[in-house]
């Protein structure tokens, strides 16, 4: 298949500028920022190279909205004005390459390592396995407020928009998961109550950021103690309400069947592509490596795709594909030298070496 009209067709959003194509950089952990969450030159280089390489939207890694919400070393922060200078520099450069600049807003919740944050992590309820404590009602309200303030800070820094991280068993996803959320206040119990933090954050960002500020939400459809039908119903609601510009489904594998055998009569993606979406766009991530993978997602009903590992391997994936419809990404494992040439700093290369089969093992000389 060599025809590429869909992947390279512009995609309008309800708020703010359009994407010039259907290829977005997925939010990727890279451990390259400074310990205080300020932007490093390595993280700046990694992200701006993807914007220069032709991605229609360039999204940061998960950026934590509270100091105690940090989930991994070297994480980008958006919880204080000390982060503004780096964020402003980053937004301006990404936009200078005609790519939408987006911050992903994040709080790790019970997944925040105690040794990293210096205190017990927090979550929707006390959790013996992680040693986390449940937030009070007032603290949940403050959590919501801090997501909104982080969006306002991203707005002030010049970003085109933000994405709310509601996936991967981080704090908002923990609220959605009934086994993890045993609250008895308005943030627990029914699916509506467990989704309330997300809904309140969406409402607050819409009310307090500029009118042309784009807003996305990332959800996991399953795993992480989630119920597929509950997530489908939440997706139906947020697509219909029209406050979001896009919903980003983190599928792990775009072609997979649901884990729950009761719903395996169709692909996992298909439980979401059939929902009415109005002007809200629907995207997905999950093992989208080749151009045929990306095209398959659009053919099956997605509006755009988010590339992770493929974008790590080729900073200019969109440009390579536009120039050669037969382009195929390099196979893994790849050398550390290849990754460095693609704009990954030492900390990111080290992080990727934790993913089995991605980075070549260093060769040792025979004794």
Short mmCIF file of C-alpha atoms in Angstrom, two decimals, residues 2 22 35 37 52 98 116 120 128 148 263 267 305 313 321 323 331 340 356:
data_model
loop_
_atom_site.label_atom_id
_atom_site.label_comp_id
_atom_site.label_asym_id
_atom_site.label_seq_id
_atom_site.Cartn_x
_atom_site.Cartn_y
_atom_site.Cartn_z
CA UNK A 2 1.61 3.27 -1.07
CA UNK A 22 -2.12 12.38 11.91
CA UNK A 35 16.11 16.54 39.93
CA UNK A 37 11.83 18.94 37.56
CA UNK A 52 11.66 19.23 13.64
CA UNK A 98 4.86 23.80 13.03
CA UNK A 116 12.07 9.48 45.53
CA UNK A 120 4.59 7.94 51.89
CA UNK A 128 -0.95 -1.81 52.24
CA UNK A 148 -5.87 22.85 36.70
CA UNK A 263 -15.63 -9.05 25.31
CA UNK A 267 -10.85 -6.16 18.90
CA UNK A 305 -2.00 7.74 16.09
CA UNK A 313 14.09 5.01 16.65
CA UNK A 321 7.54 8.33 5.41
CA UNK A 323 9.62 11.03 1.25
CA UNK A 331 14.71 -3.22 13.49
CA UNK A 340 22.34 8.99 20.70
CA UNK A 356 14.31 -6.15 26.70
#
